[in-house]
mmCIF file of N, CA and C in Angstrom:
data_model
loop_
_atom_site.group_PDB
_atom_site.id
_atom_site.type_symbol
_atom_site.label_atom_id
_atom_site.label_comp_id
_atom_site.label_asym_id
_atom_site.label_seq_id
_atom_site.Cartn_x
_atom_site.Cartn_y
_atom_site.Cartn_z
ATOM 1 N N MET A 1 84.909 96.937 102.194
ATOM 2 C CA MET A 1 86.123 97.588 102.721
ATOM 3 C C MET A 1 86.929 96.516 103.594
ATOM 4 N N ARG A 2 86.262 95.817 104.456
ATOM 5 C CA ARG A 2 86.884 94.903 105.254
ATOM 6 C C ARG A 2 87.699 93.854 104.503
ATOM 7 N N GLU A 3 87.045 93.346 103.399
ATOM 8 C CA GLU A 3 87.696 92.423 102.498
ATOM 9 C C GLU A 3 88.908 92.844 101.918
ATOM 10 N N ALA A 4 88.839 94.193 101.421
ATOM 11 C CA ALA A 4 89.900 94.808 100.886
ATOM 12 C C ALA A 4 91.142 94.806 101.701
ATOM 13 N N LEU A 5 90.915 95.289 102.971
ATOM 14 C CA LEU A 5 91.957 95.428 103.999
ATOM 15 C C LEU A 5 92.602 94.162 104.361
ATOM 16 N N LEU A 6 91.767 93.099 104.521
ATOM 17 C CA LEU A 6 92.367 91.723 104.788
ATOM 18 C C LEU A 6 93.019 91.324 103.453
ATOM 19 N N THR A 7 92.739 91.462 102.362
ATOM 20 C CA THR A 7 93.346 91.089 101.169
ATOM 21 C C THR A 7 94.661 91.875 101.107
ATOM 22 N N LEU A 8 94.788 93.163 101.448
ATOM 23 C CA LEU A 8 95.929 93.891 101.267
ATOM 24 C C LEU A 8 96.961 93.364 102.416
ATOM 25 N N LEU A 9 96.467 93.107 103.533
ATOM 26 C CA LEU A 9 97.243 92.503 104.517
ATOM 27 C C LEU A 9 97.893 91.004 104.189
ATOM 28 N N ALA A 10 96.935 90.291 103.566
ATOM 29 C CA ALA A 10 97.424 88.999 103.094
ATOM 30 C C ALA A 10 98.420 89.090 101.990
ATOM 31 N N ALA A 11 98.335 90.129 101.203
ATOM 32 C CA ALA A 11 99.308 90.226 100.180
ATOM 33 C C ALA A 11 100.771 90.672 100.832
ATOM 34 N N ALA A 12 100.639 91.525 101.722
ATOM 35 C CA ALA A 12 101.940 91.903 102.450
ATOM 36 C C ALA A 12 102.416 90.579 103.087
ATOM 37 N N LEU A 13 101.735 89.816 103.808
ATOM 38 C CA LEU A 13 102.231 88.679 104.425
ATOM 39 C C LEU A 13 102.809 87.634 103.488
ATOM 40 N N ALA A 14 102.113 87.523 102.272
ATOM 41 C CA ALA A 14 102.611 86.535 101.322
ATOM 42 C C ALA A 14 103.987 87.041 100.747
ATOM 43 N N TYR A 15 104.093 88.287 100.595
ATOM 44 C CA TYR A 15 105.315 88.936 99.998
ATOM 45 C C TYR A 15 106.473 88.549 101.079
ATOM 46 N N ALA A 16 106.265 88.850 102.332
ATOM 47 C CA ALA A 16 107.121 88.627 103.303
ATOM 48 C C ALA A 16 107.539 87.190 103.479
ATOM 49 N N GLY A 17 106.560 86.323 103.411
ATOM 50 C CA GLY A 17 106.800 84.995 103.455
ATOM 51 C C GLY A 17 107.781 84.400 102.454
ATOM 52 N N PHE A 18 107.429 84.960 101.217
ATOM 53 C CA PHE A 18 108.320 84.391 99.993
ATOM 54 C C PHE A 18 109.614 85.020 100.102
ATOM 55 N N ALA A 19 109.736 86.370 100.612
ATOM 56 C CA ALA A 19 111.079 86.892 100.957
ATOM 57 C C ALA A 19 111.840 86.078 101.975
ATOM 58 N N LEU A 20 111.206 85.716 102.878
ATOM 59 C CA LEU A 20 112.012 84.845 104.003
ATOM 60 C C LEU A 20 112.349 83.500 103.359
ATOM 61 N N TRP A 21 111.536 82.844 102.464
ATOM 62 C CA TRP A 21 111.983 81.655 101.888
ATOM 63 C C TRP A 21 113.227 81.944 100.852
ATOM 64 N N ALA A 22 113.174 83.022 100.318
ATOM 65 C CA ALA A 22 114.251 83.344 99.318
ATOM 66 C C ALA A 22 115.467 83.529 100.094
ATOM 67 N N LEU A 23 115.434 84.284 101.356
ATOM 68 C CA LEU A 23 116.636 84.535 102.132
ATOM 69 C C LEU A 23 117.062 83.362 102.896
ATOM 70 N N SER A 24 116.443 82.253 102.765
ATOM 71 C CA SER A 24 117.110 80.981 103.324
ATOM 72 C C SER A 24 118.047 80.335 102.391
ATOM 73 N N GLN A 25 118.192 81.032 101.194
ATOM 74 C CA GLN A 25 119.194 80.614 100.379
ATOM 75 C C GLN A 25 120.440 81.459 100.318
ATOM 76 N N GLN A 26 121.720 80.973 100.339
ATOM 77 C CA GLN A 26 122.936 81.657 100.682
ATOM 78 C C GLN A 26 123.132 82.690 99.490
ATOM 79 N N ARG A 27 122.725 82.387 98.249
ATOM 80 C CA ARG A 27 122.984 83.258 97.104
ATOM 81 C C ARG A 27 122.149 84.630 97.268
ATOM 82 N N HIS A 28 120.961 84.469 97.739
ATOM 83 C CA HIS A 28 120.056 85.604 97.988
ATOM 84 C C HIS A 28 120.506 86.457 99.107
ATOM 85 N N VAL A 29 120.976 85.827 100.180
ATOM 86 C CA VAL A 29 121.476 86.616 101.404
ATOM 87 C C VAL A 29 122.760 87.495 100.991
ATOM 88 N N GLY A 30 123.627 86.796 100.242
ATOM 89 C CA GLY A 30 124.677 87.648 99.778
ATOM 90 C C GLY A 30 124.373 88.704 98.859
ATOM 91 N N ALA A 31 123.358 88.569 98.045
ATOM 92 C CA ALA A 31 122.940 89.624 97.118
ATOM 93 C C ALA A 31 122.314 90.776 97.992
ATOM 94 N N VAL A 32 121.507 90.398 99.043
ATOM 95 C CA VAL A 32 120.904 91.416 99.887
ATOM 96 C C VAL A 32 121.815 92.152 100.681
ATOM 97 N N LEU A 33 122.775 91.461 101.199
ATOM 98 C CA LEU A 33 123.727 92.032 102.195
ATOM 99 C C LEU A 33 124.906 92.627 101.570
ATOM 100 N N GLY A 34 125.095 92.395 100.288
ATOM 101 C CA GLY A 34 126.199 92.941 99.508
ATOM 102 C C GLY A 34 127.540 92.296 99.618
ATOM 103 N N THR A 35 127.590 91.011 99.897
ATOM 104 C CA THR A 35 128.809 90.364 100.280
ATOM 105 C C THR A 35 128.795 89.045 99.402
ATOM 106 N N HIS A 36 130.044 88.536 99.012
ATOM 107 C CA HIS A 36 130.098 87.399 98.341
ATOM 108 C C HIS A 36 130.614 86.186 99.291
ATOM 109 N N ASP A 37 130.927 86.496 100.427
ATOM 110 C CA ASP A 37 131.252 85.481 101.499
ATOM 111 C C ASP A 37 129.959 84.744 101.768
ATOM 112 N N ASP A 38 130.277 83.504 102.424
ATOM 113 C CA ASP A 38 129.097 82.870 102.942
ATOM 114 C C ASP A 38 128.622 83.539 104.322
ATOM 115 N N VAL A 39 127.491 83.936 104.399
ATOM 116 C CA VAL A 39 126.885 84.584 105.384
ATOM 117 C C VAL A 39 126.070 83.633 106.206
ATOM 118 N N PRO A 40 126.433 83.255 107.367
ATOM 119 C CA PRO A 40 125.644 82.243 108.085
ATOM 120 C C PRO A 40 124.260 82.765 108.457
ATOM 121 N N VAL A 41 123.227 81.913 108.079
ATOM 122 C CA VAL A 41 121.824 82.439 108.382
ATOM 123 C C VAL A 41 121.231 81.221 109.072
ATOM 124 N N ARG A 42 120.116 81.494 109.782
ATOM 125 C CA ARG A 42 119.183 80.429 110.351
ATOM 126 C C ARG A 42 118.305 79.955 109.400
ATOM 127 N N THR A 43 118.726 78.931 108.542
ATOM 128 C CA THR A 43 117.939 78.511 107.422
ATOM 129 C C THR A 43 116.556 78.012 107.908
ATOM 130 N N ALA A 44 116.481 77.165 108.847
ATOM 131 C CA ALA A 44 115.271 76.556 109.364
ATOM 132 C C ALA A 44 114.332 77.622 109.826
ATOM 133 N N ALA A 45 114.865 78.544 110.660
ATOM 134 C CA ALA A 45 114.036 79.706 111.132
ATOM 135 C C ALA A 45 113.322 80.443 110.033
ATOM 136 N N LEU A 46 114.188 80.688 109.098
ATOM 137 C CA LEU A 46 113.652 81.529 107.808
ATOM 138 C C LEU A 46 112.539 80.780 107.023
ATOM 139 N N ARG A 47 112.801 79.522 106.824
ATOM 140 C CA ARG A 47 111.746 78.673 106.122
ATOM 141 C C ARG A 47 110.407 78.527 106.998
ATOM 142 N N ILE A 48 110.571 78.192 108.344
ATOM 143 C CA ILE A 48 109.428 78.075 109.091
ATOM 144 C C ILE A 48 108.725 79.409 109.209
ATOM 145 N N SER A 49 109.366 80.498 109.470
ATOM 146 C CA SER A 49 108.713 81.790 109.582
ATOM 147 C C SER A 49 107.989 82.170 108.138
ATOM 148 N N GLY A 50 108.647 81.915 107.032
ATOM 149 C CA GLY A 50 108.100 82.134 105.735
ATOM 150 C C GLY A 50 106.712 81.399 105.560
ATOM 151 N N SER A 51 106.869 80.055 105.995
ATOM 152 C CA SER A 51 105.643 79.110 105.878
ATOM 153 C C SER A 51 104.570 79.701 106.801
ATOM 154 N N ILE A 52 104.919 80.135 107.980
ATOM 155 C CA ILE A 52 103.787 80.630 108.991
ATOM 156 C C ILE A 52 103.094 81.892 108.310
ATOM 157 N N LEU A 53 103.958 82.787 107.729
ATOM 158 C CA LEU A 53 103.392 83.917 107.004
ATOM 159 C C LEU A 53 102.491 83.617 105.938
ATOM 160 N N LEU A 54 102.802 82.661 105.192
ATOM 161 C CA LEU A 54 102.021 82.155 104.028
ATOM 162 C C LEU A 54 100.637 81.647 104.481
ATOM 163 N N LEU A 55 100.729 80.857 105.480
ATOM 164 C CA LEU A 55 99.662 80.157 106.225
ATOM 165 C C LEU A 55 98.635 81.351 106.786
ATOM 166 N N ALA A 56 99.295 82.263 107.371
ATOM 167 C CA ALA A 56 98.465 83.433 107.867
ATOM 168 C C ALA A 56 97.834 84.198 106.750
ATOM 169 N N ALA A 57 98.518 84.412 105.602
ATOM 170 C CA ALA A 57 97.882 85.103 104.517
ATOM 171 C C ALA A 57 96.670 84.172 103.925
ATOM 172 N N LEU A 58 96.725 82.896 104.068
ATOM 173 C CA LEU A 58 95.664 81.949 103.688
ATOM 174 C C LEU A 58 94.494 82.335 104.558
ATOM 175 N N ALA A 59 94.785 82.192 105.865
ATOM 176 C CA ALA A 59 93.834 82.446 106.876
ATOM 177 C C ALA A 59 92.949 83.785 106.755
ATOM 178 N N LEU A 60 93.717 84.755 106.347
ATOM 179 C CA LEU A 60 93.082 86.076 106.134
ATOM 180 C C LEU A 60 92.252 86.138 104.980
ATOM 181 N N CYS A 61 92.773 85.513 103.789
ATOM 182 C CA CYS A 61 91.938 85.300 102.657
ATOM 183 C C CYS A 61 90.533 84.479 102.972
ATOM 184 N N LEU A 62 90.796 83.383 103.642
ATOM 185 C CA LEU A 62 89.520 82.673 104.037
ATOM 186 C C LEU A 62 88.652 83.345 104.893
ATOM 187 N N ARG A 63 89.078 84.095 105.718
ATOM 188 C CA ARG A 63 88.237 84.918 106.583
ATOM 189 C C ARG A 63 87.473 85.946 105.848
ATOM 190 N N GLY A 64 88.289 86.664 104.990
ATOM 191 C CA GLY A 64 87.565 87.830 104.259
ATOM 192 C C GLY A 64 86.640 87.354 103.125
ATOM 193 N N HIS A 65 87.122 86.185 102.363
ATOM 194 C CA HIS A 65 86.336 85.826 101.191
ATOM 195 C C HIS A 65 85.541 84.605 101.372
ATOM 196 N N GLY A 66 85.670 83.911 102.342
ATOM 197 C CA GLY A 66 85.045 82.545 102.638
ATOM 198 C C GLY A 66 86.007 81.604 101.836
ATOM 199 N N PRO A 67 85.548 80.380 102.091
ATOM 200 C CA PRO A 67 86.459 79.131 101.593
ATOM 201 C C PRO A 67 86.584 79.062 100.002
ATOM 202 N N GLY A 68 85.434 79.343 99.373
ATOM 203 C CA GLY A 68 85.595 79.203 97.944
ATOM 204 C C GLY A 68 86.305 80.185 97.316
ATOM 205 N N LEU A 69 86.027 81.571 97.384
ATOM 206 C CA LEU A 69 86.634 82.555 96.786
ATOM 207 C C LEU A 69 88.060 82.827 97.516
ATOM 208 N N GLY A 70 88.200 82.633 98.749
ATOM 209 C CA GLY A 70 89.302 82.833 99.582
ATOM 210 C C GLY A 70 90.501 82.187 99.064
ATOM 211 N N SER A 71 90.253 80.900 98.741
ATOM 212 C CA SER A 71 91.502 79.982 98.265
ATOM 213 C C SER A 71 91.880 80.535 96.850
ATOM 214 N N VAL A 72 91.086 80.974 96.081
ATOM 215 C CA VAL A 72 91.317 81.444 94.889
ATOM 216 C C VAL A 72 92.111 82.641 94.941
ATOM 217 N N VAL A 73 91.624 83.615 95.768
ATOM 218 C CA VAL A 73 92.403 84.913 95.967
ATOM 219 C C VAL A 73 93.780 84.507 96.570
ATOM 220 N N TRP A 74 93.743 83.720 97.437
ATOM 221 C CA TRP A 74 95.178 83.357 98.072
ATOM 222 C C TRP A 74 96.139 82.785 96.982
ATOM 223 N N MET A 75 95.649 82.062 96.164
ATOM 224 C CA MET A 75 96.497 81.416 95.029
ATOM 225 C C MET A 75 96.997 82.578 94.081
ATOM 226 N N VAL A 76 96.101 83.545 93.769
ATOM 227 C CA VAL A 76 96.474 84.641 92.964
ATOM 228 C C VAL A 76 97.676 85.469 93.637
ATOM 229 N N LEU A 77 97.262 85.780 95.064
ATOM 230 C CA LEU A 77 98.317 86.640 95.880
ATOM 231 C C LEU A 77 99.550 85.863 96.014
ATOM 232 N N ILE A 78 99.632 84.588 96.258
ATOM 233 C CA ILE A 78 100.859 84.019 96.312
ATOM 234 C C ILE A 78 101.734 83.932 94.949
ATOM 235 N N SER A 79 100.959 83.988 93.857
ATOM 236 C CA SER A 79 101.649 84.018 92.591
ATOM 237 C C SER A 79 102.188 85.387 92.275
ATOM 238 N N VAL A 80 101.458 86.387 92.737
ATOM 239 C CA VAL A 80 101.976 87.799 92.446
ATOM 240 C C VAL A 80 103.079 87.958 93.456
ATOM 241 N N ALA A 81 102.861 87.629 94.623
ATOM 242 C CA ALA A 81 104.037 87.840 95.712
ATOM 243 C C ALA A 81 105.379 87.194 95.247
ATOM 244 N N ALA A 82 105.311 85.999 94.798
ATOM 245 C CA ALA A 82 106.415 85.260 94.283
ATOM 246 C C ALA A 82 107.148 86.015 93.212
ATOM 247 N N ILE A 83 106.326 86.506 92.220
ATOM 248 C CA ILE A 83 107.025 87.310 91.216
ATOM 249 C C ILE A 83 107.584 88.604 91.715
ATOM 250 N N ALA A 84 106.880 89.343 92.547
ATOM 251 C CA ALA A 84 107.307 90.610 93.265
ATOM 252 C C ALA A 84 108.653 90.258 93.935
ATOM 253 N N VAL A 85 108.851 89.225 94.637
ATOM 254 C CA VAL A 85 109.967 88.973 95.381
ATOM 255 C C VAL A 85 111.194 88.778 94.466
ATOM 256 N N ALA A 86 110.843 88.023 93.346
ATOM 257 C CA ALA A 86 111.905 87.796 92.339
ATOM 258 C C ALA A 86 112.242 89.007 91.555
ATOM 259 N N PHE A 87 111.388 90.041 91.363
ATOM 260 C CA PHE A 87 111.827 91.285 90.773
ATOM 261 C C PHE A 87 112.491 92.083 91.816
ATOM 262 N N THR A 88 112.203 91.947 93.052
ATOM 263 C CA THR A 88 112.949 92.733 94.168
ATOM 264 C C THR A 88 114.267 92.203 94.211
ATOM 265 N N LEU A 89 114.384 90.918 94.203
ATOM 266 C CA LEU A 89 115.913 90.358 94.316
ATOM 267 C C LEU A 89 116.605 90.572 92.944
ATOM 268 N N ALA A 90 115.992 90.847 91.860
ATOM 269 C CA ALA A 90 116.746 91.089 90.686
ATOM 270 C C ALA A 90 117.122 92.548 90.495
ATOM 271 N N TRP A 91 116.323 93.381 90.967
ATOM 272 C CA TRP A 91 116.637 94.951 90.831
ATOM 273 C C TRP A 91 116.903 95.659 92.098
ATOM 274 N N ARG A 92 116.280 95.401 93.176
ATOM 275 C CA ARG A 92 116.526 96.190 94.453
ATOM 276 C C ARG A 92 116.669 95.227 95.627
ATOM 277 N N ALA A 93 117.659 94.352 95.530
ATOM 278 C CA ALA A 93 117.799 93.327 96.558
ATOM 279 C C ALA A 93 118.033 93.902 98.004
ATOM 280 N N ARG A 94 118.621 95.101 98.021
ATOM 281 C CA ARG A 94 119.013 95.651 99.225
ATOM 282 C C ARG A 94 117.710 96.072 100.034
ATOM 283 N N TRP A 95 116.686 96.099 99.418
ATOM 284 C CA TRP A 95 115.379 96.494 100.090
ATOM 285 C C TRP A 95 115.143 95.393 101.175
ATOM 286 N N LEU A 96 115.530 94.225 101.012
ATOM 287 C CA LEU A 96 115.198 93.188 101.826
ATOM 288 C C LEU A 96 116.176 92.999 102.914
ATOM 289 N N ARG A 97 117.137 93.928 103.160
ATOM 290 C CA ARG A 97 118.059 93.930 104.048
ATOM 291 C C ARG A 97 117.667 93.782 105.656
ATOM 292 N N HIS A 98 116.662 94.444 105.892
ATOM 293 C CA HIS A 98 116.177 94.425 107.261
ATOM 294 C C HIS A 98 115.534 92.977 107.633
ATOM 295 N N LEU A 99 115.046 92.324 106.610
ATOM 296 C CA LEU A 99 114.626 90.808 106.846
ATOM 297 C C LEU A 99 115.836 89.978 107.050
ATOM 298 N N ALA A 100 116.830 90.136 106.146
ATOM 299 C CA ALA A 100 117.983 89.197 106.221
ATOM 300 C C ALA A 100 118.932 89.484 107.511
ATOM 301 N N GLY A 101 118.901 90.732 108.005
ATOM 302 C CA GLY A 101 119.603 90.996 109.235
ATOM 303 C C GLY A 101 119.099 90.217 110.552
ATOM 304 N N ARG A 102 117.826 90.147 110.450
ATOM 305 C CA ARG A 102 117.037 89.540 111.720
ATOM 306 C C ARG A 102 117.450 88.018 111.944
ATOM 307 N N TYR A 103 117.844 87.380 110.780
ATOM 308 C CA TYR A 103 118.109 85.891 110.925
ATOM 309 C C TYR A 103 119.493 85.415 110.764
ATOM 310 N N ARG A 104 120.392 86.530 110.919
ATOM 311 C CA ARG A 104 121.787 86.133 110.800
ATOM 312 C C ARG A 104 122.376 85.435 112.061
ATOM 313 N N ARG A 105 123.280 84.352 111.884
ATOM 314 C CA ARG A 105 123.806 83.929 113.021
ATOM 315 C C ARG A 105 125.077 84.655 113.479
ATOM 316 N N VAL A 106 125.235 84.889 114.707
ATOM 317 C CA VAL A 106 126.312 85.690 115.204
ATOM 318 C C VAL A 106 127.511 84.794 115.545
#
């Protein structure tokens, strides 16, 4: 049960990490916020935050499954998370609006 909860949390962190990486690109921020203008975002903050979330997902996988299986589970999770973010950006980009709004420059 504990491993399943850690894996589920790691999957959520991996999804959020890839979403933040995607939102560091001007094209995706425009799609999420529904504007074609250049929206100034904190690119470095988005990339660093996304990397931290992906590393946290790795730590959870290693803690829940051990180093051997945990690294494999993490690789599968990040693959699925990247595809899920791509699908979200393609069909329901506005679902990521709350993440994009936090990193806008004023």
